[in-house]
Amino acid sequence: MAESRNVKIGFRDWSDRATWSGEGWRDEYPVENVGIPEMARVARSTDVEEPKRITATFDQAYPSQLFAMVLPNATVTAEFRIVRRDGFLDEIDDSGWLKVYPEVYRPDQLWWEEERFWGQSYTQEEIEKAVFCRPYDTDDYRPVKEVDFWFRDPGNEDGFIDVAYLTISEAWQLSVNMTWGSHHAFESRSKVVQARGGAKSFDRLPKPRRLSAQVDYMPHEEAMGQAYEIQRQLDITDAFVLHPYPGEPYQWLRTTMIARLRQLGAIERAIHDHDSVTFEFEEVM
């Protein structure tokens, strides 16, 4: 886990350069689907009896640190594992098995007899109508040519594991964090229809998350070398993982998302050799 609490952005993202492969996935839901940020289709496993693997292979080694995965039907007991290999395909490290749903509550926030107390995470009922993005941050830069993503969820009553999106990226961690007044919000897309008699019916739709962030007094070199470049290279079209609170694992499921720039904010000359930068992020759904 990163020591700094400043925002991390998965820039540069290498996911679209990967060749995806794996065994134990249905032909009609192939592993190649995990590289499409719109997540309209998934990779779906044939069963949940054994751990399932998806491998990303690159034509050369890319510096990689920040990973993320979107697993739409993972249960509260699901686990993942990430193994990195270098340019010679020698293993660099192995995360070991980790929870897809880490703790989101502290023990003093819960009654000890309630269901959430023991895992300090969401209940199965609480995750039914939401899709979360699970980050994994190695907190180092290593040239990586191949990555194995392993998944296991033997208690999944669906009988399969869905993987909607996987990312492999560098990580730009802001040297100056977002200021007070930056805010999180949901963009509600649900619809309501009211009958003549007054009764209302609802069509509940997924709601993307948004983060509006102001960063004051960023060093000029960083503002031009990173903030300017992320706007120039990604525009509002390309997706990346946004990891706003790397030092707060209790908030990861609430705040980490696959995002795009909602608009291209100004980079303002603030004081000598320092700039102010405005960011508008919106979740990809």
mmCIF file of C-alpha atoms in Angstrom:
data_model
loop_
_atom_site.group_PDB
_atom_site.id
_atom_site.type_symbol
_atom_site.label_atom_id
_atom_site.label_comp_id
_atom_site.label_asym_id
_atom_site.label_seq_id
_atom_site.Cartn_x
_atom_site.Cartn_y
_atom_site.Cartn_z
ATOM 1 C CA MET A 1 0.000 0.000 0.000
ATOM 2 C CA ALA A 2 1.308 3.413 -0.954
ATOM 3 C CA GLU A 3 2.573 5.642 1.858
ATOM 4 C CA SER A 4 1.469 8.881 0.185
ATOM 5 C CA ARG A 5 -2.218 9.718 0.227
ATOM 6 C CA ASN A 6 -2.086 11.813 -2.964
ATOM 7 C CA VAL A 7 -4.188 10.942 -6.005
ATOM 8 C CA LYS A 8 -2.818 8.345 -8.425
ATOM 9 C CA ILE A 9 -3.764 8.187 -12.087
ATOM 10 C CA GLY A 10 -3.017 5.180 -14.285
ATOM 11 C CA PHE A 11 -1.033 7.095 -16.874
ATOM 12 C CA ARG A 12 0.380 5.705 -19.082
ATOM 13 C CA ASP A 13 -2.002 2.742 -19.564
ATOM 14 C CA TRP A 14 -0.711 -0.244 -21.543
ATOM 15 C CA SER A 15 -3.897 -2.355 -21.614
ATOM 16 C CA ASP A 16 -4.621 -1.749 -25.305
ATOM 17 C CA ARG A 17 -1.147 -3.032 -26.218
ATOM 18 C CA ALA A 18 -1.641 -6.405 -24.529
ATOM 19 C CA THR A 19 -2.404 -9.714 -26.170
ATOM 20 C CA TRP A 20 -4.878 -11.499 -23.901
ATOM 21 C CA SER A 21 -4.965 -15.275 -23.498
ATOM 22 C CA GLY A 22 -6.188 -17.888 -21.055
ATOM 23 C CA GLU A 23 -7.832 -21.262 -20.599
ATOM 24 C CA GLY A 24 -11.172 -22.114 -19.058
ATOM 25 C CA TRP A 25 -13.124 -19.287 -20.706
ATOM 26 C CA ARG A 26 -16.191 -19.677 -22.902
ATOM 27 C CA ASP A 27 -15.740 -19.248 -26.647
ATOM 28 C CA GLU A 28 -18.737 -16.891 -26.864
ATOM 29 C CA TYR A 29 -17.251 -14.734 -24.067
ATOM 30 C CA PRO A 30 -13.539 -14.700 -24.979
ATOM 31 C CA VAL A 31 -10.723 -13.258 -22.887
ATOM 32 C CA GLU A 32 -10.113 -10.502 -25.452
ATOM 33 C CA ASN A 33 -13.199 -8.746 -24.072
ATOM 34 C CA VAL A 34 -11.295 -7.696 -20.937
ATOM 35 C CA GLY A 35 -9.350 -5.080 -22.915
ATOM 36 C CA ILE A 36 -12.396 -3.060 -24.025
ATOM 37 C CA PRO A 37 -13.078 -0.171 -21.595
ATOM 38 C CA GLU A 38 -16.774 0.176 -22.492
ATOM 39 C CA MET A 39 -17.271 -3.225 -20.808
ATOM 40 C CA ALA A 40 -20.247 -4.082 -23.023
ATOM 41 C CA ARG A 41 -19.117 -7.733 -23.098
ATOM 42 C CA VAL A 42 -17.216 -9.812 -20.581
ATOM 43 C CA ALA A 43 -14.886 -12.774 -20.448
ATOM 44 C CA ARG A 44 -16.846 -15.599 -18.800
ATOM 45 C CA SER A 45 -15.336 -18.711 -17.284
ATOM 46 C CA THR A 46 -16.628 -22.184 -18.064
ATOM 47 C CA ASP A 47 -17.079 -22.969 -14.355
ATOM 48 C CA VAL A 48 -15.899 -21.999 -10.859
ATOM 49 C CA GLU A 49 -14.362 -25.321 -9.868
ATOM 50 C CA GLU A 50 -10.741 -24.258 -10.288
ATOM 51 C CA PRO A 51 -8.954 -20.859 -10.274
ATOM 52 C CA LYS A 52 -9.066 -19.211 -13.674
ATOM 53 C CA ARG A 53 -6.192 -17.340 -15.331
ATOM 54 C CA ILE A 54 -6.005 -14.527 -17.889
ATOM 55 C CA THR A 55 -2.547 -13.558 -19.193
ATOM 56 C CA ALA A 56 -1.546 -10.225 -20.699
ATOM 57 C CA THR A 57 1.522 -10.427 -22.941
ATOM 58 C CA PHE A 58 3.318 -7.433 -24.476
ATOM 59 C CA ASP A 59 5.709 -7.167 -27.386
ATOM 60 C CA GLN A 60 8.212 -5.486 -25.052
ATOM 61 C CA ALA A 61 8.543 -4.717 -21.349
ATOM 62 C CA TYR A 62 6.592 -1.705 -20.102
ATOM 63 C CA PRO A 63 7.005 -0.039 -16.698
ATOM 64 C CA SER A 64 3.960 -1.098 -14.701
ATOM 65 C CA GLN A 65 2.739 -0.382 -11.203
ATOM 66 C CA LEU A 66 -1.012 0.198 -10.992
ATOM 67 C CA PHE A 67 -3.497 -2.546 -11.863
ATOM 68 C CA ALA A 68 -7.293 -2.652 -11.676
ATOM 69 C CA MET A 69 -10.051 -5.128 -12.425
ATOM 70 C CA VAL A 70 -13.810 -4.972 -12.860
ATOM 71 C CA LEU A 71 -15.567 -8.210 -11.893
ATOM 72 C CA PRO A 72 -19.344 -7.714 -12.278
ATOM 73 C CA ASN A 73 -20.582 -10.911 -10.617
ATOM 74 C CA ALA A 74 -17.853 -11.552 -8.029
ATOM 75 C CA THR A 75 -19.201 -12.613 -4.647
ATOM 76 C CA VAL A 76 -18.033 -11.220 -1.321
ATOM 77 C CA THR A 77 -15.676 -14.205 -0.902
ATOM 78 C CA ALA A 78 -14.019 -13.882 -4.347
ATOM 79 C CA GLU A 79 -10.222 -13.581 -4.552
ATOM 80 C CA PHE A 80 -7.628 -12.550 -7.133
ATOM 81 C CA ARG A 81 -3.886 -12.932 -7.630
ATOM 82 C CA ILE A 82 -1.438 -11.045 -9.865
ATOM 83 C CA VAL A 83 1.958 -12.326 -11.041
ATOM 84 C CA ARG A 84 4.365 -10.047 -12.932
ATOM 85 C CA ARG A 85 7.168 -11.198 -15.254
ATOM 86 C CA ASP A 86 10.021 -9.184 -16.714
ATOM 87 C CA GLY A 87 11.393 -8.946 -20.246
ATOM 88 C CA PHE A 88 12.974 -12.396 -19.913
ATOM 89 C CA LEU A 89 9.650 -13.802 -18.618
ATOM 90 C CA ASP A 90 11.207 -14.390 -15.206
ATOM 91 C CA GLU A 91 8.818 -13.881 -12.306
ATOM 92 C CA ILE A 92 9.222 -10.523 -10.572
ATOM 93 C CA ASP A 93 6.640 -10.892 -7.849
ATOM 94 C CA ASP A 94 3.419 -12.595 -6.839
ATOM 95 C CA SER A 95 0.683 -10.786 -4.927
ATOM 96 C CA GLY A 96 -0.645 -13.968 -3.362
ATOM 97 C CA TRP A 97 -4.395 -14.405 -3.003
ATOM 98 C CA LEU A 98 -6.174 -11.168 -2.041
ATOM 99 C CA LYS A 99 -9.811 -10.279 -1.456
ATOM 100 C CA VAL A 100 -11.715 -8.742 -4.353
ATOM 101 C CA TYR A 101 -13.796 -6.912 -1.725
ATOM 102 C CA PRO A 102 -11.472 -5.546 0.974
ATOM 103 C CA GLU A 103 -12.704 -4.007 4.214
ATOM 104 C CA VAL A 104 -14.840 -0.880 3.778
ATOM 105 C CA TYR A 105 -15.845 -0.429 7.426
ATOM 106 C CA ARG A 106 -13.838 -0.151 10.602
ATOM 107 C CA PRO A 107 -14.883 -2.385 13.511
ATOM 108 C CA ASP A 108 -16.087 0.585 15.574
ATOM 109 C CA GLN A 109 -18.537 1.492 12.783
ATOM 110 C CA LEU A 110 -20.458 -1.780 13.103
ATOM 111 C CA TRP A 111 -22.548 -3.630 15.670
ATOM 112 C CA TRP A 112 -20.627 -6.762 16.539
ATOM 113 C CA GLU A 113 -23.624 -9.059 15.949
ATOM 114 C CA GLU A 114 -24.437 -7.831 12.445
ATOM 115 C CA GLU A 115 -23.420 -9.702 9.298
ATOM 116 C CA ARG A 116 -20.896 -7.086 8.121
ATOM 117 C CA PHE A 117 -18.925 -7.095 11.369
ATOM 118 C CA TRP A 118 -16.957 -10.265 10.673
ATOM 119 C CA GLY A 119 -15.691 -9.334 7.208
ATOM 120 C CA GLN A 120 -15.978 -5.535 7.655
ATOM 121 C CA SER A 121 -16.950 -5.375 3.990
ATOM 122 C CA TYR A 122 -20.191 -5.289 2.025
ATOM 123 C CA THR A 123 -22.788 -8.013 2.272
ATOM 124 C CA GLN A 124 -23.754 -9.982 -0.799
ATOM 125 C CA GLU A 125 -27.037 -8.063 -0.910
ATOM 126 C CA GLU A 126 -25.217 -4.708 -0.885
ATOM 127 C CA ILE A 127 -23.137 -5.534 -3.971
ATOM 128 C CA GLU A 128 -25.963 -6.952 -6.090
ATOM 129 C CA LYS A 129 -26.822 -3.699 -7.912
ATOM 130 C CA ALA A 130 -23.325 -2.234 -8.196
ATOM 131 C CA VAL A 131 -20.131 -2.911 -10.123
ATOM 132 C CA PHE A 132 -16.872 -2.091 -8.360
ATOM 133 C CA CYS A 133 -13.342 -1.476 -9.565
ATOM 134 C CA ARG A 134 -10.689 -3.263 -7.497
ATOM 135 C CA PRO A 135 -7.213 -1.637 -7.611
ATOM 136 C CA TYR A 136 -3.903 -3.313 -6.927
ATOM 137 C CA ASP A 137 -0.887 -1.062 -6.475
ATOM 138 C CA THR A 138 2.604 -2.583 -6.343
ATOM 139 C CA ASP A 139 3.968 0.859 -5.370
ATOM 140 C CA ASP A 140 7.044 0.363 -7.541
ATOM 141 C CA TYR A 141 8.035 0.622 -11.182
ATOM 142 C CA ARG A 142 9.201 -2.573 -12.832
ATOM 143 C CA PRO A 143 9.511 -3.337 -16.559
ATOM 144 C CA VAL A 144 6.839 -5.967 -17.197
ATOM 145 C CA LYS A 145 6.340 -8.066 -20.332
ATOM 146 C CA GLU A 146 3.760 -10.529 -19.023
ATOM 147 C CA VAL A 147 1.130 -10.477 -16.280
ATOM 148 C CA ASP A 148 -1.031 -13.306 -14.985
ATOM 149 C CA PHE A 149 -4.403 -12.419 -13.453
ATOM 150 C CA TRP A 150 -5.840 -15.302 -11.409
ATOM 151 C CA PHE A 151 -9.416 -15.432 -10.102
ATOM 152 C CA ARG A 152 -11.229 -17.829 -7.818
ATOM 153 C CA ASP A 153 -14.795 -17.690 -6.547
ATOM 154 C CA PRO A 154 -15.911 -21.263 -5.797
ATOM 155 C CA GLY A 155 -19.034 -20.151 -3.928
ATOM 156 C CA ASN A 156 -20.418 -18.201 -6.884
ATOM 157 C CA GLU A 157 -23.953 -19.488 -7.476
ATOM 158 C CA ASP A 158 -23.889 -18.221 -11.080
ATOM 159 C CA GLY A 159 -21.501 -21.057 -11.889
ATOM 160 C CA PHE A 160 -19.091 -18.746 -13.709
ATOM 161 C CA ILE A 161 -16.787 -15.745 -13.201
ATOM 162 C CA ASP A 162 -17.248 -12.622 -15.321
ATOM 163 C CA VAL A 163 -14.289 -10.307 -15.974
ATOM 164 C CA ALA A 164 -15.326 -7.028 -17.618
ATOM 165 C CA TYR A 165 -12.067 -5.095 -17.719
ATOM 166 C CA LEU A 166 -8.410 -5.343 -16.702
ATOM 167 C CA THR A 167 -5.825 -2.556 -16.672
ATOM 168 C CA ILE A 168 -2.045 -2.479 -16.489
ATOM 169 C CA SER A 169 -0.453 0.935 -16.217
ATOM 170 C CA GLU A 170 2.193 3.224 -14.896
ATOM 171 C CA ALA A 171 1.042 5.511 -12.106
ATOM 172 C CA TRP A 172 1.324 9.260 -11.924
ATOM 173 C CA GLN A 173 1.011 10.233 -8.281
ATOM 174 C CA LEU A 174 0.398 13.943 -7.881
ATOM 175 C CA SER A 175 3.101 15.687 -5.873
ATOM 176 C CA VAL A 176 0.430 18.101 -4.590
ATOM 177 C CA ASN A 177 -2.925 16.638 -3.613
ATOM 178 C CA MET A 178 -6.365 17.956 -4.578
ATOM 179 C CA THR A 179 -7.526 20.925 -2.515
ATOM 180 C CA TRP A 180 -10.383 21.343 -0.082
ATOM 181 C CA GLY A 181 -13.563 21.847 -2.084
ATOM 182 C CA SER A 182 -12.860 19.067 -4.566
ATOM 183 C CA HIS A 183 -15.929 16.861 -4.603
ATOM 184 C CA HIS A 184 -17.335 13.430 -5.421
ATOM 185 C CA ALA A 185 -20.780 13.002 -6.957
ATOM 186 C CA PHE A 186 -23.020 10.537 -8.745
ATOM 187 C CA GLU A 187 -24.586 11.260 -12.128
ATOM 188 C CA SER A 188 -28.070 9.789 -11.709
ATOM 189 C CA ARG A 189 -29.529 8.360 -14.923
ATOM 190 C CA SER A 190 -32.557 6.687 -13.354
ATOM 191 C CA LYS A 191 -35.915 7.627 -14.836
ATOM 192 C CA VAL A 192 -39.248 8.306 -13.166
ATOM 193 C CA VAL A 193 -42.682 8.134 -14.780
ATOM 194 C CA GLN A 194 -45.636 9.637 -12.932
ATOM 195 C CA ALA A 195 -49.154 8.446 -13.761
ATOM 196 C CA ARG A 196 -52.065 10.836 -13.976
ATOM 197 C CA GLY A 197 -53.258 9.635 -10.606
ATOM 198 C CA GLY A 198 -49.925 10.555 -9.042
ATOM 199 C CA ALA A 199 -48.323 7.131 -8.669
ATOM 200 C CA LYS A 200 -44.676 6.956 -9.684
ATOM 201 C CA SER A 201 -42.746 4.135 -11.299
ATOM 202 C CA PHE A 202 -38.971 4.025 -11.605
ATOM 203 C CA ASP A 203 -36.435 2.641 -14.019
ATOM 204 C CA ARG A 204 -33.239 2.409 -11.986
ATOM 205 C CA LEU A 205 -30.125 2.698 -14.142
ATOM 206 C CA PRO A 206 -26.430 2.461 -13.237
ATOM 207 C CA LYS A 207 -25.067 5.819 -12.086
ATOM 208 C CA PRO A 208 -21.531 6.837 -13.016
ATOM 209 C CA ARG A 209 -19.337 8.464 -10.409
ATOM 210 C CA ARG A 210 -17.674 11.822 -10.910
ATOM 211 C CA LEU A 211 -14.752 13.568 -9.248
ATOM 212 C CA SER A 212 -14.102 17.280 -9.679
ATOM 213 C CA ALA A 213 -10.660 18.128 -8.358
ATOM 214 C CA GLN A 214 -8.683 21.322 -8.098
ATOM 215 C CA VAL A 215 -4.928 21.060 -7.599
ATOM 216 C CA ASP A 216 -3.229 24.293 -6.559
ATOM 217 C CA TYR A 217 0.463 25.109 -6.845
ATOM 218 C CA MET A 218 1.589 22.041 -8.753
ATOM 219 C CA PRO A 219 5.220 22.393 -9.846
ATOM 220 C CA HIS A 220 5.270 23.811 -13.371
ATOM 221 C CA GLU A 221 7.384 20.956 -14.738
ATOM 222 C CA GLU A 222 4.865 18.402 -13.434
ATOM 223 C CA ALA A 223 1.879 20.376 -14.693
ATOM 224 C CA MET A 224 3.282 20.492 -18.214
ATOM 225 C CA GLY A 225 4.939 17.072 -18.221
ATOM 226 C CA GLN A 226 1.966 15.188 -16.753
ATOM 227 C CA ALA A 227 -1.298 17.181 -16.539
ATOM 228 C CA TYR A 228 -0.773 18.729 -19.977
ATOM 229 C CA GLU A 229 0.288 15.401 -21.471
ATOM 230 C CA ILE A 230 -2.641 13.423 -20.064
ATOM 231 C CA GLN A 231 -4.988 15.917 -21.731
ATOM 232 C CA ARG A 232 -3.042 15.965 -24.989
ATOM 233 C CA GLN A 233 -2.639 12.200 -25.244
ATOM 234 C CA LEU A 234 -5.958 10.958 -23.844
ATOM 235 C CA ASP A 235 -8.374 13.799 -24.660
ATOM 236 C CA ILE A 236 -11.870 12.866 -23.385
ATOM 237 C CA THR A 237 -11.838 9.555 -25.283
ATOM 238 C CA ASP A 238 -9.298 7.242 -23.627
ATOM 239 C CA ALA A 239 -9.884 5.433 -20.332
ATOM 240 C CA PHE A 240 -7.566 4.961 -17.357
ATOM 241 C CA VAL A 241 -7.790 3.912 -13.720
ATOM 242 C CA LEU A 242 -8.355 6.734 -11.234
ATOM 243 C CA HIS A 243 -7.169 5.890 -7.703
ATOM 244 C CA PRO A 244 -7.943 8.965 -5.566
ATOM 245 C CA TYR A 245 -7.066 7.618 -2.105
ATOM 246 C CA PRO A 246 -4.202 5.120 -2.386
ATOM 247 C CA GLY A 247 -3.431 5.438 1.328
ATOM 248 C CA GLU A 248 -7.016 4.717 2.399
ATOM 249 C CA PRO A 249 -7.897 1.094 1.550
ATOM 250 C CA TYR A 250 -11.287 1.444 3.269
ATOM 251 C CA GLN A 251 -12.295 3.854 0.472
ATOM 252 C CA TRP A 252 -10.943 1.969 -2.532
ATOM 253 C CA LEU A 253 -14.206 0.324 -3.562
ATOM 254 C CA ARG A 254 -16.098 3.583 -3.145
ATOM 255 C CA THR A 255 -13.739 5.847 -5.057
ATOM 256 C CA THR A 256 -11.450 3.935 -7.452
ATOM 257 C CA MET A 257 -12.898 3.776 -10.951
ATOM 258 C CA ILE A 258 -12.190 3.318 -14.625
ATOM 259 C CA ALA A 259 -12.515 6.920 -15.759
ATOM 260 C CA ARG A 260 -12.180 9.382 -18.594
ATOM 261 C CA LEU A 261 -11.569 13.101 -18.524
ATOM 262 C CA ARG A 262 -15.042 14.643 -18.639
ATOM 263 C CA GLN A 263 -13.594 17.857 -20.001
ATOM 264 C CA LEU A 264 -10.142 19.325 -20.475
ATOM 265 C CA GLY A 265 -9.490 21.683 -17.593
ATOM 266 C CA ALA A 266 -7.329 24.764 -17.620
ATOM 267 C CA ILE A 267 -3.724 24.818 -16.464
ATOM 268 C CA GLU A 268 -3.299 28.214 -14.850
ATOM 269 C CA ARG A 269 -0.047 29.964 -14.028
ATOM 270 C CA ALA A 270 -0.555 30.524 -10.303
ATOM 271 C CA ILE A 271 2.711 31.677 -8.738
ATOM 272 C CA HIS A 272 6.349 31.517 -9.773
ATOM 273 C CA ASP A 273 7.164 28.063 -11.159
ATOM 274 C CA HIS A 274 3.849 26.605 -9.948
ATOM 275 C CA ASP A 275 0.516 26.093 -11.717
ATOM 276 C CA SER A 276 -3.078 25.359 -10.719
ATOM 277 C CA VAL A 277 -4.825 22.502 -12.535
ATOM 278 C CA THR A 278 -8.524 21.629 -12.775
ATOM 279 C CA PHE A 279 -9.613 18.017 -13.321
ATOM 280 C CA GLU A 280 -13.053 16.630 -14.196
ATOM 281 C CA PHE A 281 -13.214 12.815 -14.087
ATOM 282 C CA GLU A 282 -16.201 10.644 -15.000
ATOM 283 C CA GLU A 283 -16.601 6.889 -14.599
ATOM 284 C CA VAL A 284 -16.770 4.677 -17.688
ATOM 285 C CA MET A 285 -19.857 2.456 -17.644
#
